[in-house]
Every structure is written in structure tokens, then in C-alpha cells.
PDB file of C-alpha atoms and ligand atoms in Angstrom:
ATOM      1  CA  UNK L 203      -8.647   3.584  15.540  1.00  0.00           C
ATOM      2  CA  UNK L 204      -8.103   7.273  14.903  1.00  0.00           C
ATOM      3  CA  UNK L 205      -7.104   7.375  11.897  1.00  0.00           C
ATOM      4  CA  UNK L 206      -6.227  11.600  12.254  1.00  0.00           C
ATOM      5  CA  UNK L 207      -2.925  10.344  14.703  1.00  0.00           C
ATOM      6  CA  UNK L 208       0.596  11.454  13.691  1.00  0.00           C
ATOM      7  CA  UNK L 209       1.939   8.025  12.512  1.00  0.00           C
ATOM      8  CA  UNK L 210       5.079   8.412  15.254  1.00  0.00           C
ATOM      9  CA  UNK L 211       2.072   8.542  17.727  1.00  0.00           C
ATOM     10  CA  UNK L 212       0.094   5.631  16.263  1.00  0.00           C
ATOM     11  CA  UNK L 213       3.090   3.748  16.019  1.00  0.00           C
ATOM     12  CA  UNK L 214       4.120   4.539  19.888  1.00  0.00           C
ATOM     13  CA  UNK L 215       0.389   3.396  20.788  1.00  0.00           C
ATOM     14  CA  UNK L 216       1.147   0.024  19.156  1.00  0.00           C
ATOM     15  CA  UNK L 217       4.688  -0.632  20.860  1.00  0.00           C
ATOM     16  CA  UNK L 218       2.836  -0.092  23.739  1.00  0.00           C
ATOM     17  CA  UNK L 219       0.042  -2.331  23.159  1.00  0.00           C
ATOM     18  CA  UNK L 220       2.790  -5.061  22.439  1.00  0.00           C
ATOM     19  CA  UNK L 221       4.377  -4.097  25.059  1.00  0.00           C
ATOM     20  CA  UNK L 222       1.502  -4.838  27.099  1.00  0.00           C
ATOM     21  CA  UNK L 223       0.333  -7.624  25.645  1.00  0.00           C
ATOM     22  CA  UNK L 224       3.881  -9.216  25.952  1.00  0.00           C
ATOM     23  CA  UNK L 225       3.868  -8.316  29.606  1.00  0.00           C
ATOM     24  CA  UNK L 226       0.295  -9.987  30.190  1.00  0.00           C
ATOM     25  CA  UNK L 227       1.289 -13.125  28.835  1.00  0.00           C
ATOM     26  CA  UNK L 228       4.425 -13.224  31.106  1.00  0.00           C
ATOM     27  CA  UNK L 229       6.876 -12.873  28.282  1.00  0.00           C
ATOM     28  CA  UNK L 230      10.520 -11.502  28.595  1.00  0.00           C
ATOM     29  CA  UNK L 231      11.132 -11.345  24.677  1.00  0.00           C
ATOM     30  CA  UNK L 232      10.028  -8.395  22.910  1.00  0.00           C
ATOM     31  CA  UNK L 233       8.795  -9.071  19.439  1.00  0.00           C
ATOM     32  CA  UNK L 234       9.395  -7.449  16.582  1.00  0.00           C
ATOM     33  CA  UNK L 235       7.029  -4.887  14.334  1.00  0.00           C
ATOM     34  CA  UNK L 236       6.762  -5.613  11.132  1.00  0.00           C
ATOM     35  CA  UNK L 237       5.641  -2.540   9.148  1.00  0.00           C
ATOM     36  CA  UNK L 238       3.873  -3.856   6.297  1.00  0.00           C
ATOM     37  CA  UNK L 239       3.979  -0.847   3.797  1.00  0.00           C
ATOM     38  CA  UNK L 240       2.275  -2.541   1.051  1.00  0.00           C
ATOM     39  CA  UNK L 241      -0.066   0.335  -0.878  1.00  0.00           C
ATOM     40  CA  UNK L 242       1.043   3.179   1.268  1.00  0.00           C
ATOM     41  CA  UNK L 243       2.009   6.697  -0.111  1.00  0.00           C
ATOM     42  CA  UNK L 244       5.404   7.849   0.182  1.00  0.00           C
ATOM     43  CA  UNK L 245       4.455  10.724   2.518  1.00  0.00           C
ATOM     44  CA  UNK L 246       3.712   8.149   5.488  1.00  0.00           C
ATOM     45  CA  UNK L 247       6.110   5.636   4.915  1.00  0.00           C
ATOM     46  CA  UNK L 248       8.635   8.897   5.392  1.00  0.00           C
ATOM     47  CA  UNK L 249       6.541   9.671   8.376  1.00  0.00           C
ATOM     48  CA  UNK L 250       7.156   5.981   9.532  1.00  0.00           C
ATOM     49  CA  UNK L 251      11.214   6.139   8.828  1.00  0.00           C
ATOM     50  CA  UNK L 252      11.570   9.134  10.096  1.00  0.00           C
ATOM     51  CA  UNK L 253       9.750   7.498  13.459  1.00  0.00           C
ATOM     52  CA  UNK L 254      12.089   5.229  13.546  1.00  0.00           C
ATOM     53  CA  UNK L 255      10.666   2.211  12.486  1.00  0.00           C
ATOM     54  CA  UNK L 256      13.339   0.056  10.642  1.00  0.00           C
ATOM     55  CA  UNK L 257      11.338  -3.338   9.815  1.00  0.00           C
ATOM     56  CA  UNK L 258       9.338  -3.230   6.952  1.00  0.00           C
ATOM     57  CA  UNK L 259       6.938  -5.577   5.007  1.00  0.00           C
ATOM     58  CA  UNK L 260       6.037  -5.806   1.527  1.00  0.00           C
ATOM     59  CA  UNK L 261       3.515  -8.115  -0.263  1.00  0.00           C
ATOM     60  CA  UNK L 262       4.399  -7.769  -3.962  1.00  0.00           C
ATOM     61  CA  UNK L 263       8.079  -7.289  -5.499  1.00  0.00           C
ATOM     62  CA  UNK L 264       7.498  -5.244  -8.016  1.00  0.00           C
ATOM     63  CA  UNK L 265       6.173  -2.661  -5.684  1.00  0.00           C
ATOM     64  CA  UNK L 266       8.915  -3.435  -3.175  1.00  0.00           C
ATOM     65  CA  UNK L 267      11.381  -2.871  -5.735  1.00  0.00           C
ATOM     66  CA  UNK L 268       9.762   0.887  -6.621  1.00  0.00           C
ATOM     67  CA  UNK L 269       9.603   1.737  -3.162  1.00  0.00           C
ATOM     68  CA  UNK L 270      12.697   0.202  -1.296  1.00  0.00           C
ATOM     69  CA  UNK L 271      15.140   0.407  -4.980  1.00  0.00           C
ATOM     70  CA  UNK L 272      14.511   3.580  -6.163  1.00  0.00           C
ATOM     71  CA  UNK L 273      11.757   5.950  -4.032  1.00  0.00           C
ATOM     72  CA  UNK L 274      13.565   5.293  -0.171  1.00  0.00           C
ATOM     73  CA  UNK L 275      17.216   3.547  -2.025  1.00  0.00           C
ATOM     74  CA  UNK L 276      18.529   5.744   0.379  1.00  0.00           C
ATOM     75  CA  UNK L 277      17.106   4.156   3.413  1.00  0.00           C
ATOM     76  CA  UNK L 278      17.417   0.246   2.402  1.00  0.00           C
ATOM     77  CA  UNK L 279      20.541   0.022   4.363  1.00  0.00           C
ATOM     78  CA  UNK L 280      19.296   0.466   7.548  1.00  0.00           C
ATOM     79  CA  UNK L 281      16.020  -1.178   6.963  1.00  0.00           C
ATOM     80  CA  UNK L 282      15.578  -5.158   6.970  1.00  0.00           C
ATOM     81  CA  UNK L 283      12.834  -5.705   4.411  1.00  0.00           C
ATOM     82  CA  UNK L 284      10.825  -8.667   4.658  1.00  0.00           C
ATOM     83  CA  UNK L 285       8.830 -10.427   2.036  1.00  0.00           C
ATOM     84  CA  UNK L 286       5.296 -11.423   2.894  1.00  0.00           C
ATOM     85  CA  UNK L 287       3.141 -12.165  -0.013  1.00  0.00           C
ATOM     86  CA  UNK L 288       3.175 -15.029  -2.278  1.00  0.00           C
ATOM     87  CA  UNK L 289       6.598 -15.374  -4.831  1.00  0.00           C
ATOM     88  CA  UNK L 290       6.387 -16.357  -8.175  1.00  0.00           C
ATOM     89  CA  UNK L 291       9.534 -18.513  -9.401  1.00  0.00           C
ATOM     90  CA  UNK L 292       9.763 -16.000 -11.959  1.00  0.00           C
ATOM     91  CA  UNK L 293      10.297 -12.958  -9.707  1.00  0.00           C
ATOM     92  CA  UNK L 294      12.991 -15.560  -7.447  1.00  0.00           C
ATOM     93  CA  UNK L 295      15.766 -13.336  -8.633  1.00  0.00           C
ATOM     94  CA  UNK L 296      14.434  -9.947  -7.973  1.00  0.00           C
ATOM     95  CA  UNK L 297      13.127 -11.336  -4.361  1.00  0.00           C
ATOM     96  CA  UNK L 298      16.884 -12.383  -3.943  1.00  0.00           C
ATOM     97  CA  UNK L 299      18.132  -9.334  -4.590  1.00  0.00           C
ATOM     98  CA  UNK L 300      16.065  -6.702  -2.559  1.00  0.00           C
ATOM     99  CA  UNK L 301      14.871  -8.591   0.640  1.00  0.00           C
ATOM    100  CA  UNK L 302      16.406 -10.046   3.676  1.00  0.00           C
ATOM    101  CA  UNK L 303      14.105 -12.358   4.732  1.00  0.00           C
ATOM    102  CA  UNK L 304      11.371 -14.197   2.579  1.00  0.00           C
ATOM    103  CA  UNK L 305       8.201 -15.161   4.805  1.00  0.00           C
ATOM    104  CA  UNK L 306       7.090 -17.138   2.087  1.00  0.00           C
ATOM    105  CA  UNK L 307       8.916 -20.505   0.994  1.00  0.00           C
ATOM    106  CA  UNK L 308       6.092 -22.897   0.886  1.00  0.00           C
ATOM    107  CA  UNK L 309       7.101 -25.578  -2.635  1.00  0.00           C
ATOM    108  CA  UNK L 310       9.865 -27.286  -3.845  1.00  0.00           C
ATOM    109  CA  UNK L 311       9.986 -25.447  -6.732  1.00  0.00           C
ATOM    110  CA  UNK L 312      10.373 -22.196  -4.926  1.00  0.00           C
ATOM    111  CA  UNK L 313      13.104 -23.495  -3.232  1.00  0.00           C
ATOM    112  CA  UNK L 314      15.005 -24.515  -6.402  1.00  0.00           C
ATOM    113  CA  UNK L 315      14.470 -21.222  -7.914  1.00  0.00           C
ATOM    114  CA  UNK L 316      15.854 -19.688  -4.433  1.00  0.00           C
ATOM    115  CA  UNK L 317      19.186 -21.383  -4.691  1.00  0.00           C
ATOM    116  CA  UNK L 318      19.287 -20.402  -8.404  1.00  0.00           C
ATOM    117  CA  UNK L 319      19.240 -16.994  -7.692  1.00  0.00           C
ATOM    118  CA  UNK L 320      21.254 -16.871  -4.728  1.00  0.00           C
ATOM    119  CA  UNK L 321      23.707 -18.687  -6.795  1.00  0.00           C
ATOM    120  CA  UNK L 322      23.520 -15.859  -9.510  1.00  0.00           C
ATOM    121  CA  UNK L 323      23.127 -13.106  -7.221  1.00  0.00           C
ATOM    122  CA  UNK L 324      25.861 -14.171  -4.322  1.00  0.00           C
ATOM    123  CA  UNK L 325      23.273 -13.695  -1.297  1.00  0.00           C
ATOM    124  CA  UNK L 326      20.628 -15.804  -0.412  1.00  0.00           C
ATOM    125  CA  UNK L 327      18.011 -14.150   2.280  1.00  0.00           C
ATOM    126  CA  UNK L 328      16.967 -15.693   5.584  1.00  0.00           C
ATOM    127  CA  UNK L 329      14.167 -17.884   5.380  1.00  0.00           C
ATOM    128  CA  UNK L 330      10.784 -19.044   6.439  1.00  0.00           C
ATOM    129  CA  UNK L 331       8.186 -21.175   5.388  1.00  0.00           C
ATOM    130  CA  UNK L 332       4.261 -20.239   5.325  1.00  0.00           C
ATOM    131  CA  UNK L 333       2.292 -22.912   6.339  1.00  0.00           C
ATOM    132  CA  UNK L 334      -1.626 -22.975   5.258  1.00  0.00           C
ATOM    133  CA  UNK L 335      -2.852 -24.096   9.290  1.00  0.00           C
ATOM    134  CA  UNK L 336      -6.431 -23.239   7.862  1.00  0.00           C
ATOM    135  CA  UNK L 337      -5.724 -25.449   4.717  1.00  0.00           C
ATOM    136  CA  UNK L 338      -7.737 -23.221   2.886  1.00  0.00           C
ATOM    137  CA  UNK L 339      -7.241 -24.111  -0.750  1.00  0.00           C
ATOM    138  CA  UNK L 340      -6.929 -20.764  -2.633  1.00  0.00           C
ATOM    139  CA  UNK L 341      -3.945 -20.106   0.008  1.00  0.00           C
ATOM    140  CA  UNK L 342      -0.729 -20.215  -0.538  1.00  0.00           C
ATOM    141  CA  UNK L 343       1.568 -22.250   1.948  1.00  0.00           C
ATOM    142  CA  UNK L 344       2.179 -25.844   3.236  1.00  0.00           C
ATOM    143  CA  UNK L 345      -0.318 -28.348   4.653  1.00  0.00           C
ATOM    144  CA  UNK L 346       0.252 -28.698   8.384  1.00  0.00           C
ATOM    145  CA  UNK L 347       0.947 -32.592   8.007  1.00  0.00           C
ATOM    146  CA  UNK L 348       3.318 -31.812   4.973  1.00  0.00           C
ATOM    147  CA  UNK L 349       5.590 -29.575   7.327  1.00  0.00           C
ATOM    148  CA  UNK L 350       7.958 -32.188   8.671  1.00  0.00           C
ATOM    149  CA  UNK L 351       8.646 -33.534   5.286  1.00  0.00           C
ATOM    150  CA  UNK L 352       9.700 -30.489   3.715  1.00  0.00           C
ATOM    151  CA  UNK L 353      11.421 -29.273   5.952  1.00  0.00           C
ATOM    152  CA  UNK L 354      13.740 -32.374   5.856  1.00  0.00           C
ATOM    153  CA  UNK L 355      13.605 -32.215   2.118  1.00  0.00           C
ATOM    154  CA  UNK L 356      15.016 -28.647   1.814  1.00  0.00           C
ATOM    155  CA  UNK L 357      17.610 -29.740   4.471  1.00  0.00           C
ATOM    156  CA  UNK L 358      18.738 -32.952   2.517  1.00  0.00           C
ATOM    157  CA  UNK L 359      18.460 -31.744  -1.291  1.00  0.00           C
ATOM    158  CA  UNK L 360      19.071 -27.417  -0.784  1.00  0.00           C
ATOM    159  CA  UNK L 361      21.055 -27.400   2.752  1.00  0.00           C
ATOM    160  CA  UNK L 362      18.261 -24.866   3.406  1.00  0.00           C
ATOM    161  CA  UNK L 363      17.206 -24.634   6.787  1.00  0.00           C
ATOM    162  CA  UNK L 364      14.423 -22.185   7.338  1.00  0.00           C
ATOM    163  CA  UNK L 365      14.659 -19.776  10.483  1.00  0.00           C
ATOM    164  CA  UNK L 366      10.990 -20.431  11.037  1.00  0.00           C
ATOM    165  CA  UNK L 367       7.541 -20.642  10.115  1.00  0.00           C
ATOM    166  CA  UNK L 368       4.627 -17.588   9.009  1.00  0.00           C
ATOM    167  CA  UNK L 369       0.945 -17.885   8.841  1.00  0.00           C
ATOM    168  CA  UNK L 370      -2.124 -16.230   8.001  1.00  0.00           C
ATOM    169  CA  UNK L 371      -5.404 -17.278   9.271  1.00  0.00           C
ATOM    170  CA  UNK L 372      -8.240 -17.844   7.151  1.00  0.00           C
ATOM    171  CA  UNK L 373     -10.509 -14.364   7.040  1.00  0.00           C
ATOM    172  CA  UNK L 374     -13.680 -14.812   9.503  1.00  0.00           C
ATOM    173  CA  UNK L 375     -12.350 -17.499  11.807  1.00  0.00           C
ATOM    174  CA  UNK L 376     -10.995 -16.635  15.458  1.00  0.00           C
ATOM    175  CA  UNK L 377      -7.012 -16.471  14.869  1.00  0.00           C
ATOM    176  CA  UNK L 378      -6.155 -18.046  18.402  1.00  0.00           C
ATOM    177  CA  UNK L 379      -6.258 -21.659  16.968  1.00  0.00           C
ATOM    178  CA  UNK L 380      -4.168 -20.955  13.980  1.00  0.00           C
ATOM    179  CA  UNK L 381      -1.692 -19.105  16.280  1.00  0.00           C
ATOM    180  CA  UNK L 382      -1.207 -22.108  18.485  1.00  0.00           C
ATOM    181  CA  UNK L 383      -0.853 -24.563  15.731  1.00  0.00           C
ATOM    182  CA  UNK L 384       1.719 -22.306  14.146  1.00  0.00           C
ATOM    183  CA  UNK L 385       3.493 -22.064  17.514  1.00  0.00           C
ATOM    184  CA  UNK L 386       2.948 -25.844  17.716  1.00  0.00           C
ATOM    185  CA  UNK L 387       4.696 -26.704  14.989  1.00  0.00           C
ATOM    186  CA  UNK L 388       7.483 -23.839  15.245  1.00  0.00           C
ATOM    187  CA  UNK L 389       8.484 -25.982  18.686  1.00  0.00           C
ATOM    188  CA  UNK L 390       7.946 -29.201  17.280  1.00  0.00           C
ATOM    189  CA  UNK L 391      10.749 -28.753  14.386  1.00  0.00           C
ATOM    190  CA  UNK L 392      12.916 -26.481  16.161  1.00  0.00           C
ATOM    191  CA  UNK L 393      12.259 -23.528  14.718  1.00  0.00           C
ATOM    192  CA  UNK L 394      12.745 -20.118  16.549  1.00  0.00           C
ATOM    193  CA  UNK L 395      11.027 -17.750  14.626  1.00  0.00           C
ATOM    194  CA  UNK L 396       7.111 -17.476  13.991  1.00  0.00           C
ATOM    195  CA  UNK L 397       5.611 -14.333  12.130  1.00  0.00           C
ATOM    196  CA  UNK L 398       2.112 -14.349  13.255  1.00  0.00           C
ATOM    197  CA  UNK L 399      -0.451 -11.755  13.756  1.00  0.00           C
ATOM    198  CA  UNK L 400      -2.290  -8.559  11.948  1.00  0.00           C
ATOM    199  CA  UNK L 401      -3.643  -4.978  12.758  1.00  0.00           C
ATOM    200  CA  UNK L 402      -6.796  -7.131  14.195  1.00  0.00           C
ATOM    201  CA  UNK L 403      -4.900  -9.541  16.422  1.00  0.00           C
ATOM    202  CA  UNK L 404      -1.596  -9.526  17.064  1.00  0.00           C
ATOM    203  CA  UNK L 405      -2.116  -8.753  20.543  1.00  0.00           C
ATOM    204  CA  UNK L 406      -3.568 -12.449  20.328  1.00  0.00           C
ATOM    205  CA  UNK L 407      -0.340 -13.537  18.417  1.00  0.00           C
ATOM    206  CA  UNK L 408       1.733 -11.850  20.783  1.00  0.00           C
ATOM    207  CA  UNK L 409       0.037 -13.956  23.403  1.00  0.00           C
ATOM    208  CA  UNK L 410       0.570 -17.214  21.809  1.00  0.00           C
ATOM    209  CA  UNK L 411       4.417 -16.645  21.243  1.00  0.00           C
ATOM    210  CA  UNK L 412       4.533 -14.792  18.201  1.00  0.00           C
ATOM    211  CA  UNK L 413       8.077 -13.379  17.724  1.00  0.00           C
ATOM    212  CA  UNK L 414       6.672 -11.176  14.872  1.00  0.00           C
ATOM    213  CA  UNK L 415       3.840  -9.252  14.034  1.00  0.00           C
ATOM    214  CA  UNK L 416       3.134  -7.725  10.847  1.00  0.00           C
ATOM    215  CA  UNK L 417       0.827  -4.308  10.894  1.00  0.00           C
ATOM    216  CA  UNK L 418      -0.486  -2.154   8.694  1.00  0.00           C
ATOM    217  CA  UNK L 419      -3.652  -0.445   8.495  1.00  0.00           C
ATOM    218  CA  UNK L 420      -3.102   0.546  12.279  1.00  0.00           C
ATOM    219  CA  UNK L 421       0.284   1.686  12.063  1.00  0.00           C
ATOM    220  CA  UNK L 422       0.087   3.483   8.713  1.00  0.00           C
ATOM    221  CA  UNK L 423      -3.957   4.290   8.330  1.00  0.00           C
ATOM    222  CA  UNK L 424      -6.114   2.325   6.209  1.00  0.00           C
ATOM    223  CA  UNK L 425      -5.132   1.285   2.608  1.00  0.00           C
ATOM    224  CA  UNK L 426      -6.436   3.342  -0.810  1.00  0.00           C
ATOM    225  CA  UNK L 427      -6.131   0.292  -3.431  1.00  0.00           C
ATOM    226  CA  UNK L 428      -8.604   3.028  -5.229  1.00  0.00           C
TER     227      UNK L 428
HETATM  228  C1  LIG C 741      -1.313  -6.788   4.307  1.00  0.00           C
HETATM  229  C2  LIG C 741      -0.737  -7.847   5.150  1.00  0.00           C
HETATM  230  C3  LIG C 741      -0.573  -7.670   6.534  1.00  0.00           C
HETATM  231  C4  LIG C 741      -1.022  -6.428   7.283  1.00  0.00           C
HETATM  232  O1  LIG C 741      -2.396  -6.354   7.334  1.00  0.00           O
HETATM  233  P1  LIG C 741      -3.148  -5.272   8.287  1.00  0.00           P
HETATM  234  O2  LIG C 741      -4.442  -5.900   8.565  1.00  0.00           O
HETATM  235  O3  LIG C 741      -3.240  -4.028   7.492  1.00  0.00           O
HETATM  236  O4  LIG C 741      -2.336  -5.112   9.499  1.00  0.00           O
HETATM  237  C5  LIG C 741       0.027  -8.693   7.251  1.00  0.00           C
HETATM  238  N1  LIG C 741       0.443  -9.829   6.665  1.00  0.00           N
HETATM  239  C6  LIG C 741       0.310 -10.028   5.336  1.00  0.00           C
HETATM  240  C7  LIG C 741       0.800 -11.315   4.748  1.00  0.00           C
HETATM  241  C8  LIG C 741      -0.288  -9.060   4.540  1.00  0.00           C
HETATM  242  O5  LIG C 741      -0.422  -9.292   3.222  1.00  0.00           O
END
């Protein structure tokens, strides 16, 4: 991709792709773009606000906190910031605090330290669990088969009910069959919301019924982790 685009004009080139891809599969939803601003400088996620865009995506909360607390504070009331990387029990609090959804809820313990916090903090955030469809062991999120059974635990012992479920497919494998077993099981257990798809396929997650995508490198330009 051009990496030399305005980011209004890369970002107008992926609504449009969506758009299309949407319109392919012979959806009538629209679903939503996920910015994921993870490791981007200031000067483009301005560039991105100032675009419009008002769903963002972090990875770490630390970082999130820097960025959405303090550097763009002024923006976090319009913006619905979504968590997408892997929470520590530790950081429950802090995740509690800043973001209004949490893609990640994938252990018992999690959820524990979720309703500690929101106890503390007087908010909890809307919720979804990651499930591992490629089982990969080094990845976080819940086995496949495991699904059904937390889900009625968080329901019985938290009175948490997730508003859905978010995947990422193992690195090097085609996406499509992770997509449809994430879709699968988002139908299966009633759940309406399924955060699916990257810079390199959402088109493909789009396709397969993804109500959310979550971009990056080709909305913002590629990441400096230099
Ligand atoms: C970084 C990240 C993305 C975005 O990746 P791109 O390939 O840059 O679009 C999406 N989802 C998660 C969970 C991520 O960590």
C-alpha cells in the first residue's frame, strides 16, 4: 500500500474497501473500524482524529493510558477505546478505568479481577471473550471446546455476559477457517458481536460476518517498534 497517502485518504480507501467487501457478500450491516493505534506517533493518530475516526484500539495499557489519559485526554470522550491485547490481572484496574470495551476476557481469573475493579472503580466495560480457534499454545484465549462452559460460568458465578467473541488467527495459516469458526461459535451461544480481521484480511472477515475489524498498518502506515 502507499504508504506516502494522507491518512484521511488511506483511511477513506479502507471504508471503501469495507464497504465493498460488505456489499459483495450481500450484507446490509456496516461494520465497524477499529483503529488499532498501538506504536503510532502522535502526529498520525492526530491525523486519524482529526479524519474522523472515533474507534480506536490499543494492545498494551500502559501505552493506552499515555496516549488516551494524558497525550489525546482531550479526545477520550468522544472516542470508544477498545482493548485488544492480552490483560494482566494486575493491570485489571487500570483496564477498568480507561477502556470501554475489553476484547480480551479469556480465564476465570481475569474475570474475578474484572468485577474487582469494576467494583472499586464504579464502571465495568463491555465485554468479549478471545477465543484461541488455532489453539496455538503460546496464545492467549479460550479453547474452542472450552467456550460453552465459560461462558455459562461467568453467567452463573460473575452475572457477566460477554457481548461477543474476538480472535486472531495463527500467523501463516489462511484466516478464512478461523473466521468461520469464530462466527460459528458467535451464533451458536448467542453472541452478536465478533471482532475479526487485520490490515491483511479483513476484507475476508468482513465476508464471513465480522462486525469488527481491527487495522493498523494500512490505516496508519507501518509500525517503528525501532
Ligand atoms: C496490532 C493488532 C492488530 C492490527 O494489526 P495490523 O496488521 O497492523 O492491521 C489487530 N489486532 C490485534 C489484536 C493487534 O494486536
Amino acid at each position: 500500500m502507499s504508504d506516502d497517502l494522507p491518512i484521511s485518504e488511506k483511511r477513506a480507501l479502507i471504508l471503501e474497501r469495507m464497504e465493498e467487501a460488505a456489499k459483495r457478500a450481500g450484507r446490509n450491516d456496516e461494520s465497524v473500524l477499529v483503529a488499532v493505534s498501538k506504536v503510532q506517533p502522535d502526529t498520525r493518530i492526530e491525523e486519524m482524529l482529526a479524519a474522523g475516526q472515533k474507534v480506536f484500539g490499543e494492545n498494551r495499557v500502559q501505552e493506552a493510558q499515555t496516549r488516551w489519559g494524558e497525550t489525546f485526554a482531550g479526545h477520550r470522550e468522544t472516542v470508544e477505546l477498545r482493548l485488544i491485547g492480552p490483560l494482566q490481572t494486575n493491570k485489571a484496574e487500570d483496564a477498568v478505568r480507561l477502556f470501554d470495551v475489553i476484547e480480551t476476557l479469556d480465564r476465570e481469573k481475569l474475570a474475578k479481577a474484572l468485577i474487582k475493579a469494576a467494583k472499586k472503580v464504579g464502571r465495568m466495560p463491555r465485554l468479549l471473550v478471545q477465543v484461541n480457534t488455532g489453539e496455538e499454545e503460546q496464545k492467549a484465549g479460550i479453547a474452542p471446546k472450552e467456550l460453552s462452559n465459560f461462558l455459562a460460568l461467568l453467567k452463573s458465578d460473575y452475572n457477566i455476559t460477554p457481548e461477543g467473541l474476538m480472535c486472531i488467527p495463527p500467523v501463516g495459516e489462511a484466516a478464512s477457517p478461523h473466521f468461520w469458526l469464530l462466527e460459528k461459535l458467535a451464533h451458536q451461544n448467542g453472541l452478536k458481536i465478533i471482532s475479526m480481521g487485520m490490515s491483511s484480511d479483513f476484507e475476508t472477515a468482513i465476508k464471513m460476518g465480522a462486525t469488527h475489524i481491527r487495522v493498523g498498518s494500512a490505516l496508519f502506515g507501518a509500525r517503528d517498534y525501532a
